[in-house]
Amino acid sequence: MNILSLFIAALFTENFVMVKFLGICPFLGVSQKKETAIGMGLAVTFVMSIASAITWIVNEFLLKQFDVTYLQTIIFILIIAGLVQFVEMFVKKSMPALYNALGIYLPLITTNCAVLGVTLLNVQHQFNFIESFLYGAFAALGFTLSIVLFAGIRESISEKNIPKCFHGFPIALITAGLMAIAFMGFSGFSI
Amino acid sequence: MTQIISAVFIVGGTGLVFGCILAFASFIFKVDEDTRIELILTELPGANCGACGFAGCAAYAAAVVSGQAGMSACTVGKQPTAEKIAAIMGSTPEAATAMTAEVLCGGTCTLAKNKYDYSGISDCIAANKLSGGAKSCPFGCLGLGSCVRVCQFGAIVIQDGIAVIDKDKCVACGKCVVTCPKHIITLMPAKQEYVVKCISTDSAATVNQYCKTGCIACKICEKNCPSSAIMVVDNVAVIDYANCTNCGICAEKCPKKIIYKKEKGEIG
């Protein structure tokens, strides 16, 4: 798999939010404003890339050596949880405004199925180290792309005249559904 | 057997390594937080009801330390909590008037008429959307319990078709006040013992048509009050809580028996 086809797959044809439907929770929760959406996207990118790298190393040199690959799910979650705690401490110290804006959604990245999903997909596709790391980073970029686009639409919708029964979540879910249909247009596209 | 041992060691070992890394990181990325916030948080009741006006007890503790909030804003903890907070902050608390909520309707199912049989969702907000609910009186309590469900202190019950608030359990968080679609619940000073349980501004003739106990604005209470604390405004008697001395004369003289004395745990 070359880098460009990985990039296209992770961002468009197999976008984690729009096609695989992973990571919906922060997608819906942090997308009211573009600034917080970008901040969330950056946090997820950091977590997903480093998690992909570390889980690949642990899988290769620990789990495969001792023939305990069935422990992948547990160990991967452990690594991801530790990483997210680390990121939370880092963000709280260095960017307190972003920390307050993200609130509960920062530790929610831990239970975000997209992060565990990308690490397990790396194992499934049998990527090497570089491919794993890049796939993790690109998948997170795809997540960032979706969430920033969604935030932009939500921001401009919030000023428009919507029927009262659609305010808030209903119109957000309808928008997300329409975006998912749009992303279906990329299916089958490969390099 | 070796499988189990190696699995235990691998998972345990990875956990230990990451634990150590995180412990180390917590030293590097230490954020100095005012210790008073933590101390105040332990003194607060922890109900997270929002009566103080802040999003939960943690937010209120932070606001007190930063000077944005008064020390007596917690209506659940009342004076004892205010004093503990003041002790931590190193000053004296302002005196706060204890408040309770009260449902201003006496129209039980035997005294008030219904205009239709309602068999929908057992929710006042839903019933209110159908021409203002099943009660003939456009102001009255519908008794379907939206307020009961929203009260996290169990202070409201439905008795004889109307909501009744136990003033000992009520902490005046205000949730029932905003939930009631009839806006028939208000907050008043806890020391107030007598309440006019009617807000209907309709004339006496109209009130008599739909309720046996509604206020008919006869002004007997107004004429007999020794402190001029009760007055008929807009066809309904209203008590001025600042002037009321709780003498009970208005309740005695009221021909409709619509002025109630708040009893502990039940309504008179």
Tab-separated table of C-alpha atoms in Angstrom:
chain	number	residue	atom	x	y	z
A	1	MET	CA	0.000	0.000	0.000
A	2	ASN	CA	1.594	3.261	-0.958
A	3	ILE	CA	1.244	6.455	1.069
A	4	LEU	CA	-1.098	8.231	-1.309
A	5	SER	CA	-3.612	5.391	-1.474
A	6	LEU	CA	-3.519	5.180	2.348
A	7	PHE	CA	-4.211	8.920	2.491
A	8	ILE	CA	-7.150	8.776	0.090
A	9	ALA	CA	-8.603	5.748	1.860
A	10	ALA	CA	-8.313	7.191	5.378
A	11	LEU	CA	-9.653	10.614	4.480
A	12	PHE	CA	-12.338	9.910	1.905
A	13	THR	CA	-13.325	6.402	0.860
A	14	GLU	CA	-13.051	4.997	4.396
A	15	ASN	CA	-13.491	8.144	6.462
A	16	PHE	CA	-13.758	7.009	10.069
A	17	VAL	CA	-16.776	9.124	10.941
A	18	MET	CA	-18.660	9.311	7.672
A	19	VAL	CA	-18.126	5.815	6.283
A	20	LYS	CA	-17.101	3.603	9.195
A	21	PHE	CA	-19.339	5.458	11.722
A	22	LEU	CA	-16.699	5.359	14.446
A	23	GLY	CA	-16.110	8.230	16.862
A	24	ILE	CA	-19.612	9.680	16.654
A	25	CYS	CA	-19.645	10.815	20.284
A	26	PRO	CA	-17.032	13.583	20.130
A	27	PHE	CA	-18.123	14.272	16.562
A	28	LEU	CA	-21.566	15.325	17.801
A	29	GLY	CA	-20.417	16.676	21.133
A	30	VAL	CA	-17.582	19.043	20.241
A	31	SER	CA	-18.804	20.375	16.932
A	32	GLN	CA	-20.723	23.476	17.971
A	33	LYS	CA	-17.834	25.788	17.174
A	34	LYS	CA	-15.018	25.536	14.616
A	35	GLU	CA	-12.286	26.451	17.117
A	36	THR	CA	-13.125	23.665	19.565
A	37	ALA	CA	-13.600	21.260	16.660
A	38	ILE	CA	-10.076	21.994	15.401
A	39	GLY	CA	-8.720	21.620	18.937
A	40	MET	CA	-10.477	18.278	19.335
A	41	GLY	CA	-9.218	17.140	15.932
A	42	LEU	CA	-5.630	17.959	16.904
A	43	ALA	CA	-5.955	16.093	20.212
A	44	VAL	CA	-7.389	13.038	18.445
A	45	THR	CA	-4.642	13.202	15.768
A	46	PHE	CA	-1.971	13.192	18.432
A	47	VAL	CA	-3.566	10.313	20.325
A	48	MET	CA	-4.299	8.215	17.245
A	49	SER	CA	-0.834	8.526	15.671
A	50	ILE	CA	1.129	7.864	18.852
A	51	ALA	CA	-1.303	5.079	19.811
A	52	SER	CA	-0.835	3.426	16.414
A	53	ALA	CA	2.954	3.588	16.793
A	54	ILE	CA	3.110	2.304	20.363
A	55	THR	CA	0.532	-0.432	19.836
A	56	TRP	CA	2.402	-1.639	16.763
A	57	ILE	CA	5.643	-1.886	18.748
A	58	VAL	CA	3.946	-3.661	21.651
A	59	ASN	CA	2.109	-6.009	19.289
A	60	GLU	CA	5.273	-6.865	17.346
A	61	PHE	CA	7.793	-7.256	20.147
A	62	LEU	CA	5.641	-8.391	23.054
A	63	LEU	CA	2.372	-9.985	22.026
A	64	LYS	CA	3.657	-11.893	19.003
A	65	GLN	CA	6.828	-13.035	20.820
A	66	PHE	CA	4.859	-14.665	23.599
A	67	ASP	CA	2.084	-15.813	21.294
A	68	VAL	CA	-0.579	-13.896	23.216
A	69	THR	CA	-2.157	-11.926	20.383
A	70	TYR	CA	-5.564	-12.520	21.966
A	71	LEU	CA	-4.550	-9.851	24.502
A	72	GLN	CA	-4.557	-7.174	21.792
A	73	THR	CA	-7.865	-5.594	22.798
A	74	ILE	CA	-6.942	-5.263	26.484
A	75	ILE	CA	-3.386	-4.067	25.966
A	76	PHE	CA	-4.354	-1.612	23.242
A	77	ILE	CA	-7.051	-0.067	25.443
A	78	LEU	CA	-4.563	0.166	28.302
A	79	ILE	CA	-2.073	2.000	26.102
A	80	ILE	CA	-4.750	4.333	24.709
A	81	ALA	CA	-6.087	5.121	28.196
A	82	GLY	CA	-2.592	5.970	29.434
A	83	LEU	CA	-1.930	8.130	26.407
A	84	VAL	CA	-5.166	10.086	26.780
A	85	GLN	CA	-4.419	10.745	30.454
A	86	PHE	CA	-1.043	12.050	29.368
A	87	VAL	CA	-2.587	14.308	26.721
A	88	GLU	CA	-5.142	15.580	29.249
A	89	MET	CA	-2.411	16.553	31.723
A	90	PHE	CA	-0.429	18.193	28.948
A	91	VAL	CA	-3.403	20.194	27.625
A	92	LYS	CA	-4.475	21.240	31.129
A	93	LYS	CA	-1.019	22.672	31.769
A	94	SER	CA	-0.208	24.240	28.440
A	95	MET	CA	-3.589	25.232	26.962
A	96	PRO	CA	-6.099	25.740	29.826
A	97	ALA	CA	-8.587	27.506	27.527
A	98	LEU	CA	-8.752	24.487	25.230
A	99	TYR	CA	-8.946	22.199	28.283
A	100	ASN	CA	-12.020	24.037	29.583
A	101	ALA	CA	-13.593	24.137	26.141
A	102	LEU	CA	-13.186	20.395	25.546
A	103	GLY	CA	-14.339	19.558	29.080
A	104	ILE	CA	-15.547	15.980	29.388
A	105	TYR	CA	-14.793	15.200	25.725
A	106	LEU	CA	-11.054	14.989	26.280
A	107	PRO	CA	-11.151	11.870	28.471
A	108	LEU	CA	-13.937	10.626	26.212
A	109	ILE	CA	-11.334	10.131	23.486
A	110	THR	CA	-10.262	7.080	25.495
A	111	THR	CA	-13.536	5.276	25.044
A	112	ASN	CA	-13.806	6.591	21.509
A	113	CYS	CA	-14.132	3.535	19.309
A	114	ALA	CA	-12.245	5.272	16.500
A	115	VAL	CA	-8.949	5.126	18.393
A	116	LEU	CA	-9.228	1.445	19.322
A	117	GLY	CA	-10.629	0.836	15.850
A	118	VAL	CA	-7.601	2.220	14.035
A	119	THR	CA	-5.157	0.220	16.187
A	120	LEU	CA	-7.027	-3.012	15.559
A	121	LEU	CA	-7.407	-2.228	11.858
A	122	ASN	CA	-3.631	-1.801	11.636
A	123	VAL	CA	-3.239	-5.348	12.927
A	124	GLN	CA	-5.942	-6.636	10.589
A	125	HIS	CA	-4.372	-5.048	7.505
A	126	GLN	CA	-0.938	-6.257	8.669
A	127	PHE	CA	0.688	-2.869	8.160
A	128	ASN	CA	4.352	-2.327	8.964
A	129	PHE	CA	5.421	0.359	11.435
A	130	ILE	CA	5.466	3.288	9.016
A	131	GLU	CA	2.154	2.286	7.467
A	132	SER	CA	0.528	1.873	10.895
A	133	PHE	CA	1.719	5.241	12.099
A	134	LEU	CA	0.642	6.973	8.912
A	135	TYR	CA	-2.725	5.222	8.767
A	136	GLY	CA	-3.378	6.334	12.347
A	137	ALA	CA	-2.414	9.916	11.522
A	138	PHE	CA	-4.451	10.005	8.304
A	139	ALA	CA	-7.501	8.442	9.951
A	140	ALA	CA	-7.348	11.188	12.575
A	141	LEU	CA	-7.010	13.771	9.813
A	142	GLY	CA	-10.137	12.287	8.262
A	143	PHE	CA	-11.860	12.629	11.626
A	144	THR	CA	-10.671	16.243	11.862
A	145	LEU	CA	-11.912	16.927	8.346
A	146	SER	CA	-15.380	15.578	9.169
A	147	ILE	CA	-15.680	17.365	12.498
A	148	VAL	CA	-14.491	20.728	11.155
A	149	LEU	CA	-16.828	20.527	8.161
A	150	PHE	CA	-19.680	19.576	10.489
A	151	ALA	CA	-18.839	22.413	12.888
A	152	GLY	CA	-18.871	24.887	10.016
A	153	ILE	CA	-22.304	23.729	8.899
A	154	ARG	CA	-23.662	23.705	12.462
A	155	GLU	CA	-22.382	27.222	13.104
A	156	SER	CA	-24.089	28.620	10.043
A	157	ILE	CA	-27.300	26.628	10.648
A	158	SER	CA	-27.576	27.962	14.207
A	159	GLU	CA	-28.276	31.424	12.852
A	160	LYS	CA	-30.961	30.299	10.423
A	161	ASN	CA	-34.694	29.937	10.915
A	162	ILE	CA	-35.231	26.281	11.811
A	163	PRO	CA	-38.584	24.829	12.991
A	164	LYS	CA	-38.572	24.701	16.788
A	165	CYS	CA	-38.850	20.920	16.985
A	166	PHE	CA	-35.576	20.541	15.040
A	167	HIS	CA	-33.426	22.841	17.190
A	168	GLY	CA	-30.224	21.337	18.565
A	169	PHE	CA	-29.735	17.609	18.118
A	170	PRO	CA	-32.396	16.768	15.496
A	171	ILE	CA	-31.041	19.119	12.850
A	172	ALA	CA	-27.472	18.067	13.726
A	173	LEU	CA	-28.292	14.397	13.160
A	174	ILE	CA	-30.060	15.160	9.874
A	175	THR	CA	-27.014	17.149	8.737
A	176	ALA	CA	-24.661	14.322	9.704
A	177	GLY	CA	-26.778	11.867	7.753
A	178	LEU	CA	-26.714	14.054	4.655
A	179	MET	CA	-22.940	14.423	4.979
A	180	ALA	CA	-22.594	10.639	5.196
A	181	ILE	CA	-24.602	10.287	1.975
A	182	ALA	CA	-22.295	12.836	0.336
A	183	PHE	CA	-19.230	10.849	1.410
A	184	MET	CA	-20.746	7.748	-0.184
A	185	GLY	CA	-19.882	9.453	-3.454
A	186	PHE	CA	-16.232	8.619	-2.802
A	187	SER	CA	-16.812	4.874	-2.534
A	188	GLY	CA	-14.939	2.744	-4.988
A	189	PHE	CA	-12.393	5.488	-5.629
A	190	SER	CA	-8.844	4.120	-5.383
A	191	ILE	CA	-5.398	4.807	-6.729
B	1	MET	CA	-0.450	-22.716	32.923
B	2	THR	CA	2.430	-20.819	31.348
B	3	GLN	CA	-0.118	-19.154	29.069
B	4	ILE	CA	-1.950	-17.744	32.067
B	5	ILE	CA	1.245	-16.615	33.772
B	6	SER	CA	2.621	-14.911	30.678
B	7	ALA	CA	-0.743	-13.204	30.046
B	8	VAL	CA	-0.911	-11.942	33.639
B	9	PHE	CA	2.661	-10.681	33.542
B	10	ILE	CA	2.259	-8.977	30.187
B	11	VAL	CA	-0.952	-7.135	31.086
B	12	GLY	CA	0.214	-6.385	34.622
B	13	GLY	CA	3.647	-5.324	33.450
B	14	THR	CA	2.306	-2.992	30.762
B	15	GLY	CA	-0.085	-1.485	33.310
B	16	LEU	CA	2.756	-0.922	35.754
B	17	VAL	CA	4.970	0.716	33.135
B	18	PHE	CA	2.238	3.070	32.006
B	19	GLY	CA	1.312	3.838	35.602
B	20	CYS	CA	4.865	4.909	36.318
B	21	ILE	CA	5.014	7.050	33.166
B	22	LEU	CA	1.743	8.771	34.163
B	23	ALA	CA	2.907	9.343	37.742
B	24	PHE	CA	6.078	10.917	36.394
B	25	ALA	CA	4.080	13.047	33.948
B	26	SER	CA	1.756	14.273	36.694
B	27	PHE	CA	4.780	15.799	38.413
B	28	ILE	CA	6.001	17.545	35.287
B	29	PHE	CA	2.597	18.824	34.228
B	30	LYS	CA	1.465	19.896	37.673
B	31	VAL	CA	-1.093	22.726	37.612
B	32	ASP	CA	-1.346	24.825	40.753
B	33	GLU	CA	-4.965	24.883	41.832
B	34	ASP	CA	-6.230	26.821	44.806
B	35	THR	CA	-6.585	24.189	47.574
B	36	ARG	CA	-9.606	26.036	48.947
B	37	ILE	CA	-11.682	24.834	45.995
B	38	GLU	CA	-11.166	21.225	47.065
B	39	LEU	CA	-11.894	22.064	50.735
B	40	ILE	CA	-15.118	23.892	49.886
B	41	LEU	CA	-16.189	21.053	47.590
B	42	THR	CA	-16.046	18.578	50.491
B	43	GLU	CA	-18.308	20.827	52.577
B	44	LEU	CA	-20.956	21.155	49.868
B	45	PRO	CA	-23.893	18.690	49.848
B	46	GLY	CA	-22.937	17.347	46.421
B	47	ALA	CA	-26.477	17.388	45.015
B	48	ASN	CA	-25.393	19.249	41.842
B	49	CYS	CA	-28.891	20.762	41.657
B	50	GLY	CA	-27.888	24.148	40.229
B	51	ALA	CA	-29.956	26.189	42.706
B	52	CYS	CA	-26.923	28.401	43.383
B	53	GLY	CA	-26.934	29.350	39.728
B	54	PHE	CA	-23.797	27.402	38.841
B	55	ALA	CA	-23.313	24.190	36.888
B	56	GLY	CA	-22.820	21.823	39.803
B	57	CYS	CA	-21.051	21.963	43.168
B	58	ALA	CA	-17.550	22.025	41.667
B	59	ALA	CA	-18.385	25.109	39.585
B	60	TYR	CA	-19.856	26.840	42.649
B	61	ALA	CA	-16.755	26.074	44.739
B	62	ALA	CA	-14.526	27.560	42.027
B	63	ALA	CA	-16.784	30.622	41.785
B	64	VAL	CA	-16.657	31.220	45.569
B	65	VAL	CA	-12.850	31.132	45.559
B	66	SER	CA	-12.617	33.474	42.577
B	67	GLY	CA	-15.021	35.870	44.262
B	68	GLN	CA	-17.797	35.523	41.704
B	69	ALA	CA	-20.300	33.936	44.090
B	70	GLY	CA	-21.631	34.703	47.545
B	71	MET	CA	-20.974	32.197	50.325
B	72	SER	CA	-24.643	31.600	51.181
B	73	ALA	CA	-25.878	30.694	47.698
B	74	CYS	CA	-26.262	26.983	48.492
B	75	THR	CA	-29.951	26.486	49.349
B	76	VAL	CA	-29.498	22.784	50.072
B	77	GLY	CA	-26.847	23.222	52.735
B	78	LYS	CA	-28.367	26.476	53.993
B	79	GLN	CA	-26.768	28.265	56.949
B	80	PRO	CA	-24.479	25.455	58.243
B	81	THR	CA	-22.835	25.107	54.809
B	82	ALA	CA	-22.530	28.879	54.424
B	83	GLU	CA	-20.732	29.048	57.754
B	84	LYS	CA	-18.334	26.224	56.815
B	85	ILE	CA	-17.540	27.915	53.494
B	86	ALA	CA	-16.957	31.207	55.287
B	87	ALA	CA	-14.589	29.467	57.718
B	88	ILE	CA	-12.512	28.144	54.786
B	89	MET	CA	-12.496	31.518	53.053
B	90	GLY	CA	-11.639	33.258	56.314
B	91	SER	CA	-14.632	35.597	56.642
B	92	THR	CA	-18.228	35.750	57.908
B	93	PRO	CA	-21.197	34.717	55.754
B	94	GLU	CA	-24.036	37.010	54.737
B	95	ALA	CA	-27.390	35.988	56.210
B	96	ALA	CA	-29.632	34.430	53.588
B	97	THR	CA	-33.414	34.150	53.809
B	98	ALA	CA	-34.416	30.511	53.678
B	99	MET	CA	-36.987	29.985	50.946
B	100	THR	CA	-39.369	27.189	50.071
B	101	ALA	CA	-41.561	26.519	47.087
B	102	GLU	CA	-45.348	26.411	47.294
B	103	VAL	CA	-48.065	25.253	44.867
B	104	LEU	CA	-50.688	27.993	44.695
B	105	CYS	CA	-53.729	25.861	43.958
B	106	GLY	CA	-56.312	24.358	46.279
B	107	GLY	CA	-58.529	22.874	43.572
B	108	THR	CA	-58.525	19.177	44.460
B	109	CYS	CA	-60.409	16.676	42.326
B	110	THR	CA	-63.516	17.041	44.532
B	111	LEU	CA	-63.514	20.845	44.563
B	112	ALA	CA	-62.524	21.737	41.003
B	113	LYS	CA	-64.317	20.757	37.795
B	114	ASN	CA	-62.796	19.247	34.656
B	115	LYS	CA	-63.680	20.322	31.156
B	116	TYR	CA	-62.834	16.989	29.544
B	117	ASP	CA	-61.626	13.503	30.390
B	118	TYR	CA	-57.886	13.386	29.829
B	119	SER	CA	-56.396	9.990	29.050
B	120	GLY	CA	-53.064	10.930	27.529
B	121	ILE	CA	-49.505	10.864	28.848
B	122	SER	CA	-49.375	11.448	32.591
B	123	ASP	CA	-47.479	14.723	32.185
B	124	CYS	CA	-48.681	18.264	32.913
B	125	ILE	CA	-46.644	19.792	30.108
B	126	ALA	CA	-48.256	17.454	27.569
B	127	ALA	CA	-51.765	17.936	29.011
B	128	ASN	CA	-51.320	21.698	29.033
B	129	LYS	CA	-50.915	21.684	25.250
B	130	LEU	CA	-54.528	20.490	24.898
B	131	SER	CA	-56.465	23.713	25.589
B	132	GLY	CA	-54.614	24.293	28.835
B	133	GLY	CA	-55.268	20.908	30.438
B	134	ALA	CA	-58.300	19.015	31.706
B	135	LYS	CA	-59.155	21.442	34.540
B	136	SER	CA	-61.931	23.933	33.831
B	137	CYS	CA	-59.964	26.588	35.685
B	138	PRO	CA	-57.392	27.955	33.213
B	139	PHE	CA	-54.931	28.661	36.062
B	140	GLY	CA	-55.216	25.528	38.176
B	141	CYS	CA	-52.756	22.741	38.943
B	142	LEU	CA	-53.245	19.787	36.599
B	143	GLY	CA	-51.953	17.239	39.106
B	144	LEU	CA	-50.184	14.957	36.616
B	145	GLY	CA	-46.815	15.209	38.333
B	146	SER	CA	-44.275	16.931	36.064
B	147	CYS	CA	-43.022	18.760	39.160
B	148	VAL	CA	-42.872	15.526	41.195
B	149	ARG	CA	-40.581	13.935	38.632
B	150	VAL	CA	-38.218	16.912	38.406
B	151	CYS	CA	-37.781	17.267	42.201
B	152	GLN	CA	-34.613	15.400	43.191
B	153	PHE	CA	-35.342	15.854	46.918
B	154	GLY	CA	-38.703	14.056	46.934
B	155	ALA	CA	-40.470	17.106	48.340
B	156	ILE	CA	-43.545	17.052	46.084
B	157	VAL	CA	-46.437	14.570	46.064
B	158	ILE	CA	-49.786	14.526	44.307
B	159	GLN	CA	-52.641	14.525	46.858
B	160	ASP	CA	-56.291	14.526	45.723
B	161	GLY	CA	-55.346	15.616	42.221
B	162	ILE	CA	-53.071	18.573	43.014
B	163	ALA	CA	-49.373	18.871	43.812
B	164	VAL	CA	-48.421	19.432	47.447
B	165	ILE	CA	-44.953	20.468	48.644
B	166	ASP	CA	-43.439	19.350	51.949
B	167	LYS	CA	-41.736	22.484	53.192
B	168	ASP	CA	-39.241	20.536	55.302
B	169	LYS	CA	-37.887	18.636	52.311
B	170	CYS	CA	-37.982	21.580	49.903
B	171	VAL	CA	-34.598	23.283	49.368
B	172	ALA	CA	-35.870	25.957	46.961
B	173	CYS	CA	-33.682	24.825	44.075
B	174	GLY	CA	-36.340	26.249	41.753
B	175	LYS	CA	-36.601	23.315	39.336
B	176	CYS	CA	-40.335	22.790	39.930
B	177	VAL	CA	-40.944	26.518	39.423
B	178	VAL	CA	-39.576	26.430	35.879
B	179	THR	CA	-41.057	23.012	35.036
B	180	CYS	CA	-44.696	23.795	35.873
B	181	PRO	CA	-46.471	24.737	32.630
B	182	LYS	CA	-49.132	26.618	34.596
B	183	HIS	CA	-46.502	28.691	36.477
B	184	ILE	CA	-48.446	27.931	39.629
B	185	ILE	CA	-45.419	27.178	41.851
B	186	THR	CA	-43.552	30.092	43.433
B	187	LEU	CA	-40.709	30.517	45.913
B	188	MET	CA	-41.504	32.319	49.150
B	189	PRO	CA	-39.762	32.855	52.514
B	190	ALA	CA	-39.803	29.638	54.570
B	191	LYS	CA	-41.011	31.516	57.673
B	192	GLN	CA	-44.272	32.399	55.878
B	193	GLU	CA	-46.952	30.104	57.301
B	194	TYR	CA	-50.093	31.205	55.473
B	195	VAL	CA	-50.575	31.014	51.693
B	196	VAL	CA	-53.424	31.960	49.379
B	197	LYS	CA	-53.751	28.847	47.264
B	198	CYS	CA	-55.263	30.466	44.211
B	199	ILE	CA	-53.973	32.654	41.379
B	200	SER	CA	-57.134	32.877	39.292
B	201	THR	CA	-57.771	36.449	38.126
B	202	ASP	CA	-61.271	35.575	36.858
B	203	SER	CA	-64.325	37.286	38.395
B	204	ALA	CA	-66.260	35.624	41.208
B	205	ALA	CA	-69.065	34.453	38.897
B	206	THR	CA	-66.619	32.697	36.563
B	207	VAL	CA	-64.602	31.176	39.422
B	208	ASN	CA	-67.763	29.770	41.031
B	209	GLN	CA	-68.529	27.970	37.772
B	210	TYR	CA	-65.339	25.938	37.766
B	211	CYS	CA	-64.122	25.698	41.378
B	212	LYS	CA	-65.796	25.435	44.780
B	213	THR	CA	-62.798	26.840	46.620
B	214	GLY	CA	-61.306	29.473	44.296
B	215	CYS	CA	-60.693	33.020	45.509
B	216	ILE	CA	-63.740	35.230	44.745
B	217	ALA	CA	-62.106	38.541	45.703
B	218	CYS	CA	-64.678	39.257	48.405
B	219	LYS	CA	-62.035	41.289	50.290
B	220	ILE	CA	-62.990	39.945	53.731
B	221	CYS	CA	-59.329	39.036	54.294
B	222	GLU	CA	-58.191	42.508	53.286
B	223	LYS	CA	-60.633	44.183	55.659
B	224	ASN	CA	-59.652	41.998	58.612
B	225	CYS	CA	-55.880	41.946	58.313
B	226	PRO	CA	-54.291	43.853	61.247
B	227	SER	CA	-51.013	44.448	59.382
B	228	SER	CA	-52.459	45.297	55.933
B	229	ALA	CA	-50.407	42.451	54.549
B	230	ILE	CA	-53.096	40.943	52.309
B	231	MET	CA	-54.759	42.735	49.431
B	232	VAL	CA	-57.058	41.826	46.578
B	233	VAL	CA	-55.324	42.630	43.322
B	234	ASP	CA	-56.863	41.641	39.988
B	235	ASN	CA	-59.666	39.533	41.543
B	236	VAL	CA	-57.317	37.477	43.670
B	237	ALA	CA	-55.967	37.871	47.212
B	238	VAL	CA	-52.222	38.361	47.450
B	239	ILE	CA	-50.140	38.274	50.651
B	240	ASP	CA	-47.227	40.657	51.114
B	241	TYR	CA	-44.694	38.293	52.708
B	242	ALA	CA	-42.621	41.141	54.097
B	243	ASN	CA	-45.492	42.494	56.235
B	244	CYS	CA	-47.301	39.257	57.107
B	245	THR	CA	-47.049	38.371	60.823
B	246	ASN	CA	-48.552	34.865	60.438
B	247	CYS	CA	-51.487	35.742	62.740
B	248	GLY	CA	-53.867	33.551	60.709
B	249	ILE	CA	-56.898	35.879	60.852
B	250	CYS	CA	-57.305	35.907	57.063
B	251	ALA	CA	-57.389	32.095	56.970
B	252	GLU	CA	-60.067	32.053	59.687
B	253	LYS	CA	-62.298	34.591	57.972
B	254	CYS	CA	-61.975	33.369	54.388
B	255	PRO	CA	-65.423	32.058	53.297
B	256	LYS	CA	-63.916	29.886	50.564
B	257	LYS	CA	-61.234	28.451	52.853
B	258	ILE	CA	-58.599	29.138	50.194
B	259	ILE	CA	-55.982	30.470	52.634
B	260	TYR	CA	-54.012	27.513	53.962
B	261	LYS	CA	-51.591	27.088	56.832
B	262	LYS	CA	-48.452	25.220	55.836
B	263	GLU	CA	-48.159	22.179	58.080
B	264	LYS	CA	-45.038	20.101	58.557
B	265	GLY	CA	-45.172	17.269	56.025
B	266	GLU	CA	-48.740	17.952	54.874
B	267	ILE	CA	-51.042	20.735	53.919
B	268	GLY	CA	-53.899	21.988	56.185
